[in-house]
Amino acid sequence: MLDYRNFSPEEFATDPSFRNWQLKGREEDTRFWTEWMAQNPDKKKDINSAVKLLEAVLESFDQITETEISHEMHRMAERLDELPTTRSRVKSHRLGSTARWLSAAGVLLGLVSLGWWLSRNIQPVSAPLTYEVLIDHSPVALTEIVNDAPSVQRLTLPDGSTVVLQPGAKLSYEPEFSGAQREVYLSGEAFFDVAKNPERPFLVFAEQLVTKVLGTSFTVKANPGEDQIQVLVKTGRVAVYTNLDGKTTAVPTPTNELVLTPNQQMVFRVRDNHFARSLVETPELLTAAEKQPNFIFKGTPIKEVFETLEKAYGIELVFDEDVMRNCYLTGSFTDETLFEKLDLITRTLNASYEQVNGQILIKSRGC
């Protein structure tokens, strides 16, 4: 296990696990880094700097592979270490923020050279898929519904699933869903409440993105001409993955799949195939009103409080149990939103929280 405590922003940016977390949202890496950040809150500044460095690279070049990024960053780091002024500074004390960003600038300069070479030796990515291209390539005849009205349009699909189309949205689907999977094609925004059928997955094709479910409710926003596609999950669990070749047989792989759970959302940036997972703006309770917890706590251990919130909203709360083992809460909550509840709870405990990759990270020094 690497000792990340002594890592600089550049070293975080070259670490494969860190990049898998930030660029691909892999579950095991996300879990590790979320827990690591909870245990090392003082490293937040370095983490943020590393994220900015990666974002700068992604903004400039969208064809550089993981191996090439890692190789180029390490090569530039080695060259920087050979400079006498840099070497003596490292020996005496930790690099200051100015020196660290000069180092990052050197890394980016190397990537500029690499990107220049790649732009002349790698074929450009094909043009983004469109709704029209997808339906034209369908092997079967499709039924198309276009909502030209100024209000939403509700419809029921052949399998009993329901769809709410926003104004201007289009939806195409097989009249009978005769294949092994239920496939629909979307342009615009729609809310889906999918009938459960474990034997026949339900797939929503929206330009370069595919959302796959067995039975759940979620929203897809894929407006023509926009650089991003958004998926918001209300209930259940969905897998979202890229479909760059336009085939309806596209299969998710560990490198292009992102799993979303209730009250999570995903934004897919079309220009560089980048996923970003977060929480929806206002998380909703998962159970009906009569089955919802009362959120009344009387000297309740904070672990039980957080478990109650997790179960009610389907959102993972990450915290250090050892640090907060002596924390208890007395209070009651009624109509507050999840974030309002968390504001009151953390303020009472002299703690804080933030959203990290679709989870809630609680930071506390104990009680």
Short mmCIF file of C-alpha atoms in Angstrom, two decimals:
data_model
loop_
_atom_site.label_atom_id
_atom_site.label_comp_id
_atom_site.label_asym_id
_atom_site.label_seq_id
_atom_site.Cartn_x
_atom_site.Cartn_y
_atom_site.Cartn_z
CA MET A 1 0.00 0.00 0.00
CA LEU A 2 1.40 3.38 -1.02
CA ASP A 3 1.89 6.09 1.59
CA TYR A 4 -0.26 8.82 0.08
CA ARG A 5 0.32 11.10 3.06
CA ASN A 6 3.53 12.40 1.47
CA PHE A 7 2.20 12.68 -2.08
CA SER A 8 2.31 15.99 -3.94
CA PRO A 9 -0.49 17.05 -6.35
CA GLU A 10 1.60 15.87 -9.31
CA GLU A 11 2.12 12.47 -7.69
CA PHE A 12 -1.62 12.11 -7.02
CA ALA A 13 -2.30 12.98 -10.66
CA THR A 14 0.07 10.22 -11.87
CA ASP A 15 -1.37 7.56 -9.56
CA PRO A 16 -3.58 5.04 -11.47
CA SER A 17 -6.02 4.56 -8.58
CA PHE A 18 -6.48 8.32 -8.18
CA ARG A 19 -7.13 8.74 -11.90
CA ASN A 20 -9.57 5.80 -11.93
CA TRP A 21 -11.50 7.59 -9.17
CA GLN A 22 -11.52 11.01 -10.79
CA LEU A 23 -11.79 10.13 -14.48
CA LYS A 24 -13.76 6.87 -14.47
CA GLY A 25 -15.56 6.76 -11.11
CA ARG A 26 -14.62 3.11 -10.46
CA GLU A 27 -16.38 1.88 -7.34
CA GLU A 28 -13.42 0.32 -5.50
CA ASP A 29 -11.22 3.36 -6.11
CA THR A 30 -14.03 5.74 -5.19
CA ARG A 31 -14.58 3.85 -1.94
CA PHE A 32 -10.87 3.92 -1.10
CA TRP A 33 -10.34 7.62 -1.82
CA THR A 34 -13.53 8.70 -0.06
CA GLU A 35 -12.41 6.89 3.09
CA TRP A 36 -8.85 8.16 2.71
CA MET A 37 -10.04 11.77 2.46
CA ALA A 38 -12.17 11.31 5.56
CA GLN A 39 -9.06 10.20 7.43
CA ASN A 40 -6.80 12.87 5.93
CA PRO A 41 -8.80 16.11 5.72
CA ASP A 42 -5.60 18.18 5.76
CA LYS A 43 -4.73 16.85 2.29
CA LYS A 44 -7.81 18.39 0.68
CA LYS A 45 -5.80 21.25 -0.83
CA ASP A 46 -3.37 18.86 -2.52
CA ILE A 47 -6.25 16.70 -3.77
CA ASN A 48 -8.01 19.72 -5.26
CA SER A 49 -4.77 20.81 -6.96
CA ALA A 50 -4.35 17.33 -8.45
CA VAL A 51 -7.93 17.40 -9.74
CA LYS A 52 -7.34 20.79 -11.38
CA LEU A 53 -4.21 19.44 -13.01
CA LEU A 54 -6.11 16.48 -14.48
CA GLU A 55 -8.93 18.75 -15.66
CA ALA A 56 -6.42 21.01 -17.39
CA VAL A 57 -4.98 18.03 -19.23
CA LEU A 58 -8.44 16.76 -20.23
CA GLU A 59 -9.49 20.17 -21.49
CA SER A 60 -6.48 20.28 -23.82
CA PHE A 61 -6.30 16.71 -25.08
CA ASP A 62 -8.92 14.00 -25.32
CA GLN A 63 -6.84 11.28 -27.00
CA ILE A 64 -4.08 10.67 -24.46
CA THR A 65 -4.20 7.23 -22.85
CA GLU A 66 -3.67 6.40 -19.18
CA THR A 67 -0.24 4.91 -19.96
CA GLU A 68 0.87 7.93 -21.96
CA ILE A 69 -0.25 10.38 -19.27
CA SER A 70 1.52 8.41 -16.54
CA HIS A 71 4.68 7.98 -18.60
CA GLU A 72 4.87 11.63 -19.58
CA MET A 73 4.20 12.90 -16.03
CA HIS A 74 6.84 10.60 -14.55
CA ARG A 75 9.33 11.54 -17.26
CA MET A 76 8.84 15.23 -16.64
CA ALA A 77 9.02 14.72 -12.87
CA GLU A 78 12.35 12.92 -13.27
CA ARG A 79 13.70 15.75 -15.40
CA LEU A 80 12.59 18.29 -12.81
CA ASP A 81 14.30 16.29 -10.05
CA GLU A 82 17.58 16.52 -11.98
CA LEU A 83 17.59 20.32 -11.69
CA PRO A 84 19.97 21.39 -8.86
CA THR A 85 17.68 24.09 -7.49
CA THR A 86 14.75 21.72 -7.29
CA ARG A 87 16.84 18.94 -5.73
CA SER A 88 18.23 21.13 -2.94
CA ARG A 89 14.77 22.48 -2.15
CA VAL A 90 13.33 18.99 -1.82
CA LYS A 91 16.12 17.99 0.56
CA SER A 92 15.62 20.92 2.89
CA HIS A 93 11.82 21.21 3.14
CA ARG A 94 8.49 20.58 1.40
CA LEU A 95 7.93 22.30 -1.93
CA GLY A 96 5.98 25.52 -1.64
CA SER A 97 2.80 26.04 -3.62
CA THR A 98 4.58 28.19 -6.24
CA ALA A 99 7.29 25.61 -6.85
CA ARG A 100 4.74 22.83 -6.95
CA TRP A 101 2.70 24.56 -9.64
CA LEU A 102 5.86 25.32 -11.61
CA SER A 103 6.43 21.57 -11.54
CA ALA A 104 2.86 21.00 -12.72
CA ALA A 105 3.43 23.51 -15.49
CA GLY A 106 6.44 21.47 -16.59
CA VAL A 107 4.27 18.37 -16.71
CA LEU A 108 1.66 20.17 -18.79
CA LEU A 109 4.38 21.46 -21.11
CA GLY A 110 5.43 17.87 -21.71
CA LEU A 111 1.83 16.91 -22.38
CA VAL A 112 1.53 19.73 -24.88
CA SER A 113 4.42 18.19 -26.82
CA LEU A 114 2.86 14.75 -26.50
CA GLY A 115 -0.53 16.06 -27.62
CA TRP A 116 1.09 17.73 -30.64
CA TRP A 117 2.59 14.37 -31.64
CA LEU A 118 -0.63 12.46 -31.04
CA SER A 119 -2.64 14.93 -33.10
CA ARG A 120 -0.49 13.96 -36.09
CA ASN A 121 -0.31 10.22 -35.48
CA ILE A 122 -3.74 9.19 -34.19
CA GLN A 123 -6.96 9.25 -36.16
CA PRO A 124 -9.53 11.73 -34.80
CA VAL A 125 -12.58 10.45 -32.94
CA SER A 126 -15.65 10.11 -35.14
CA ALA A 127 -18.41 12.69 -34.93
CA PRO A 128 -20.80 12.30 -31.97
CA LEU A 129 -23.83 10.10 -32.49
CA THR A 130 -27.21 11.72 -32.91
CA TYR A 131 -30.74 10.53 -32.34
CA GLU A 132 -31.33 10.43 -36.11
CA VAL A 133 -28.26 8.26 -36.72
CA LEU A 134 -29.28 5.80 -34.00
CA ILE A 135 -32.82 5.26 -35.25
CA ASP A 136 -31.63 5.03 -38.87
CA HIS A 137 -29.37 2.11 -37.86
CA SER A 138 -32.10 0.24 -35.98
CA PRO A 139 -32.58 -3.27 -37.44
CA VAL A 140 -36.36 -3.11 -36.86
CA ALA A 141 -39.13 -0.61 -37.61
CA LEU A 142 -39.70 1.84 -34.77
CA THR A 143 -42.64 3.81 -33.43
CA GLU A 144 -41.78 7.47 -32.86
CA ILE A 145 -43.50 9.86 -30.46
CA VAL A 146 -42.72 13.58 -30.72
CA ASN A 147 -43.97 15.98 -28.07
CA ASP A 148 -44.75 19.19 -29.94
CA ALA A 149 -47.03 20.44 -27.16
CA PRO A 150 -46.00 23.12 -24.63
CA SER A 151 -46.72 20.70 -21.76
CA VAL A 152 -45.45 17.23 -20.81
CA GLN A 153 -46.77 14.16 -22.60
CA ARG A 154 -47.32 10.83 -20.82
CA LEU A 155 -47.25 7.51 -22.62
CA THR A 156 -47.20 3.81 -21.80
CA LEU A 157 -44.78 1.48 -23.60
CA PRO A 158 -45.64 -2.08 -24.74
CA ASP A 159 -44.13 -3.62 -21.56
CA GLY A 160 -46.13 -1.38 -19.21
CA SER A 161 -43.29 1.06 -18.52
CA THR A 162 -44.36 4.70 -18.42
CA VAL A 163 -42.59 7.71 -19.87
CA VAL A 164 -43.09 11.44 -19.32
CA LEU A 165 -41.77 13.39 -22.30
CA GLN A 166 -40.82 17.03 -21.82
CA PRO A 167 -41.77 19.56 -24.54
CA GLY A 168 -39.66 19.09 -27.66
CA ALA A 169 -38.57 15.55 -26.73
CA LYS A 170 -38.67 12.58 -29.11
CA LEU A 171 -38.85 8.89 -28.27
CA SER A 172 -38.59 5.90 -30.63
CA TYR A 173 -39.17 2.27 -29.64
CA GLU A 174 -40.11 -1.17 -30.94
CA PRO A 175 -43.90 -1.62 -31.14
CA GLU A 176 -43.79 -5.01 -29.42
CA PHE A 177 -40.38 -5.25 -27.65
CA SER A 178 -39.84 -8.62 -29.30
CA GLY A 179 -36.07 -8.84 -28.73
CA ALA A 180 -33.99 -10.01 -25.77
CA GLN A 181 -33.86 -6.46 -24.43
CA ARG A 182 -36.21 -3.50 -24.43
CA GLU A 183 -34.60 -0.65 -26.39
CA VAL A 184 -35.74 2.95 -26.73
CA TYR A 185 -34.07 5.99 -28.33
CA LEU A 186 -34.34 9.45 -26.83
CA SER A 187 -33.75 13.02 -27.91
CA GLY A 188 -34.49 15.65 -25.27
CA GLU A 189 -35.62 15.05 -21.68
CA ALA A 190 -37.83 12.27 -20.33
CA PHE A 191 -38.64 10.56 -17.05
CA PHE A 192 -38.88 6.75 -17.14
CA ASP A 193 -40.67 4.45 -14.69
CA VAL A 194 -39.58 1.04 -15.94
CA ALA A 195 -41.61 -2.14 -15.41
CA LYS A 196 -39.47 -4.81 -13.75
CA ASN A 197 -38.34 -7.70 -15.94
CA PRO A 198 -34.98 -9.23 -14.91
CA GLU A 199 -34.95 -11.37 -18.05
CA ARG A 200 -35.18 -8.41 -20.42
CA PRO A 201 -33.09 -5.33 -19.55
CA PHE A 202 -34.42 -1.89 -20.50
CA LEU A 203 -31.97 0.29 -22.46
CA VAL A 204 -32.24 4.00 -23.22
CA PHE A 205 -29.97 5.14 -26.08
CA ALA A 206 -29.25 8.88 -25.95
CA GLU A 207 -26.56 9.88 -28.43
CA GLN A 208 -23.27 8.36 -27.15
CA LEU A 209 -24.72 7.19 -23.85
CA VAL A 210 -26.66 4.06 -22.89
CA THR A 211 -28.62 3.73 -19.64
CA LYS A 212 -29.38 0.12 -18.69
CA VAL A 213 -31.89 -0.93 -16.00
CA LEU A 214 -34.02 -3.88 -14.95
CA GLY A 215 -36.77 -1.92 -13.20
CA THR A 216 -36.43 1.56 -11.73
CA SER A 217 -37.32 5.23 -12.21
CA PHE A 218 -34.94 7.81 -13.59
CA THR A 219 -34.61 10.86 -15.84
CA VAL A 220 -32.46 11.24 -18.94
CA LYS A 221 -31.61 14.66 -20.40
CA ALA A 222 -30.06 14.55 -23.87
CA ASN A 223 -30.85 17.80 -25.63
CA PRO A 224 -29.61 18.09 -29.23
CA GLY A 225 -26.56 20.30 -29.69
CA GLU A 226 -25.56 20.32 -26.01
CA ASP A 227 -22.15 19.07 -24.85
CA GLN A 228 -23.50 16.99 -21.99
CA ILE A 229 -25.98 14.21 -21.24
CA GLN A 230 -27.45 13.86 -17.76
CA VAL A 231 -28.97 10.87 -15.96
CA LEU A 232 -30.74 11.28 -12.58
CA VAL A 233 -31.89 8.23 -10.59
CA LYS A 234 -34.99 8.39 -8.40
CA THR A 235 -35.30 4.73 -7.37
CA GLY A 236 -33.42 1.54 -8.08
CA ARG A 237 -30.03 1.14 -9.67
CA VAL A 238 -28.87 1.89 -13.22
CA ALA A 239 -25.70 1.29 -15.21
CA VAL A 240 -24.59 4.01 -17.60
CA TYR A 241 -21.99 3.39 -20.28
CA THR A 242 -20.72 4.82 -23.55
CA ASN A 243 -21.77 3.63 -26.98
CA LEU A 244 -19.22 5.21 -29.29
CA ASP A 245 -19.84 2.98 -32.31
CA GLY A 246 -23.62 3.32 -32.33
CA LYS A 247 -24.35 -0.39 -32.05
CA THR A 248 -27.40 -1.53 -30.09
CA THR A 249 -25.33 -4.51 -28.97
CA ALA A 250 -22.90 -2.28 -27.04
CA VAL A 251 -21.75 -4.05 -23.87
CA PRO A 252 -20.59 -2.21 -20.73
CA THR A 253 -17.04 -2.87 -19.54
CA PRO A 254 -15.25 -1.91 -16.30
CA THR A 255 -13.60 0.99 -18.14
CA ASN A 256 -16.72 2.66 -19.54
CA GLU A 257 -19.48 1.82 -17.04
CA LEU A 258 -20.73 3.94 -14.16
CA VAL A 259 -23.31 2.63 -11.67
CA LEU A 260 -25.82 5.07 -10.17
CA THR A 261 -28.02 4.52 -7.12
CA PRO A 262 -31.03 6.48 -5.77
CA ASN A 263 -30.58 10.26 -5.55
CA GLN A 264 -27.38 10.16 -7.60
CA GLN A 265 -26.88 11.82 -10.94
CA MET A 266 -24.31 11.58 -13.70
CA VAL A 267 -23.17 14.16 -16.22
CA PHE A 268 -21.47 12.79 -19.34
CA ARG A 269 -19.33 15.30 -21.21
CA VAL A 270 -19.57 14.40 -24.90
CA ARG A 271 -16.40 16.09 -26.17
CA ASP A 272 -14.03 13.95 -24.06
CA ASN A 273 -16.26 11.03 -22.92
CA HIS A 274 -15.91 12.11 -19.28
CA PHE A 275 -18.25 10.90 -16.51
CA ALA A 276 -18.92 12.94 -13.36
CA ARG A 277 -21.10 11.50 -10.58
CA SER A 278 -22.74 13.58 -7.84
CA LEU A 279 -25.91 13.85 -5.78
CA VAL A 280 -29.10 15.34 -7.18
CA GLU A 281 -29.89 18.89 -6.11
CA THR A 282 -32.64 17.85 -3.68
CA PRO A 283 -32.47 14.17 -2.62
CA GLU A 284 -35.87 12.59 -1.98
CA LEU A 285 -36.97 10.01 0.58
CA LEU A 286 -37.21 6.54 -0.92
CA THR A 287 -40.23 5.28 1.01
CA ALA A 288 -43.89 6.28 1.03
CA ALA A 289 -44.98 8.85 3.63
CA GLU A 290 -46.57 6.25 5.92
CA LYS A 291 -43.35 4.19 6.00
CA GLN A 292 -40.88 7.03 6.45
CA PRO A 293 -38.82 7.20 9.68
CA ASN A 294 -39.82 9.91 12.15
CA PHE A 295 -36.29 11.31 12.47
CA ILE A 296 -36.67 11.80 16.23
CA PHE A 297 -33.43 11.20 18.12
CA LYS A 298 -32.90 11.18 21.90
CA GLY A 299 -29.30 10.70 22.91
CA THR A 300 -28.85 8.52 19.83
CA PRO A 301 -25.32 7.44 18.84
CA ILE A 302 -24.31 9.31 15.72
CA LYS A 303 -23.66 6.03 13.89
CA GLU A 304 -27.36 5.15 14.22
CA VAL A 305 -28.37 8.65 13.09
CA PHE A 306 -26.28 8.36 9.94
CA GLU A 307 -27.56 4.83 9.26
CA THR A 308 -31.14 6.14 9.48
CA LEU A 309 -30.37 8.83 6.91
CA GLU A 310 -28.59 6.37 4.63
CA LYS A 311 -31.56 4.00 4.63
CA ALA A 312 -34.10 6.80 4.14
CA TYR A 313 -32.34 8.44 1.18
CA GLY A 314 -30.26 5.59 -0.24
CA ILE A 315 -27.11 7.73 0.00
CA GLU A 316 -23.87 6.55 1.59
CA LEU A 317 -22.53 8.68 4.45
CA VAL A 318 -18.80 8.20 5.03
CA PHE A 319 -17.36 9.08 8.42
CA ASP A 320 -14.69 7.92 10.87
CA GLU A 321 -16.49 5.75 13.43
CA ASP A 322 -13.56 5.80 15.85
CA VAL A 323 -13.32 9.59 15.84
CA MET A 324 -17.09 10.03 16.32
CA ARG A 325 -17.74 7.11 18.70
CA ASN A 326 -18.57 9.49 21.56
CA CYS A 327 -20.95 11.66 19.52
CA TYR A 328 -24.69 11.53 20.32
CA LEU A 329 -27.62 13.49 18.96
CA THR A 330 -30.86 14.76 20.48
CA GLY A 331 -33.28 16.45 18.15
CA SER A 332 -36.22 15.98 15.80
CA PHE A 333 -36.65 16.70 12.10
CA THR A 334 -39.85 17.03 10.09
CA ASP A 335 -39.96 18.80 6.73
CA GLU A 336 -36.27 19.56 6.31
CA THR A 337 -34.45 18.41 3.18
CA LEU A 338 -31.53 16.01 3.53
CA PHE A 339 -29.01 18.84 3.28
CA GLU A 340 -30.91 20.93 5.83
CA LYS A 341 -30.85 17.95 8.21
CA LEU A 342 -27.12 17.52 7.67
CA ASP A 343 -26.53 21.26 8.22
CA LEU A 344 -28.27 21.09 11.61
CA ILE A 345 -26.62 17.81 12.67
CA THR A 346 -23.06 18.79 11.75
CA ARG A 347 -23.46 22.26 13.26
CA THR A 348 -24.63 20.67 16.53
CA LEU A 349 -21.61 18.34 16.57
CA ASN A 350 -19.12 20.99 15.44
CA ALA A 351 -18.51 18.94 12.31
CA SER A 352 -18.86 19.57 8.57
CA TYR A 353 -19.72 17.67 5.41
CA GLU A 354 -19.24 17.78 1.67
CA GLN A 355 -20.40 15.86 -1.39
CA VAL A 356 -17.80 13.61 -2.98
CA ASN A 357 -18.64 11.54 -6.08
CA GLY A 358 -22.25 10.90 -5.11
CA GLN A 359 -21.54 10.31 -1.42
CA ILE A 360 -21.59 12.46 1.74
CA LEU A 361 -18.25 12.85 3.48
CA ILE A 362 -18.53 13.81 7.18
CA LYS A 363 -15.52 15.52 8.76
CA SER A 364 -15.20 15.74 12.52
CA ARG A 365 -12.56 15.96 15.24
CA GLY A 366 -14.73 14.01 17.64
CA CYS A 367 -17.02 14.87 20.53
#
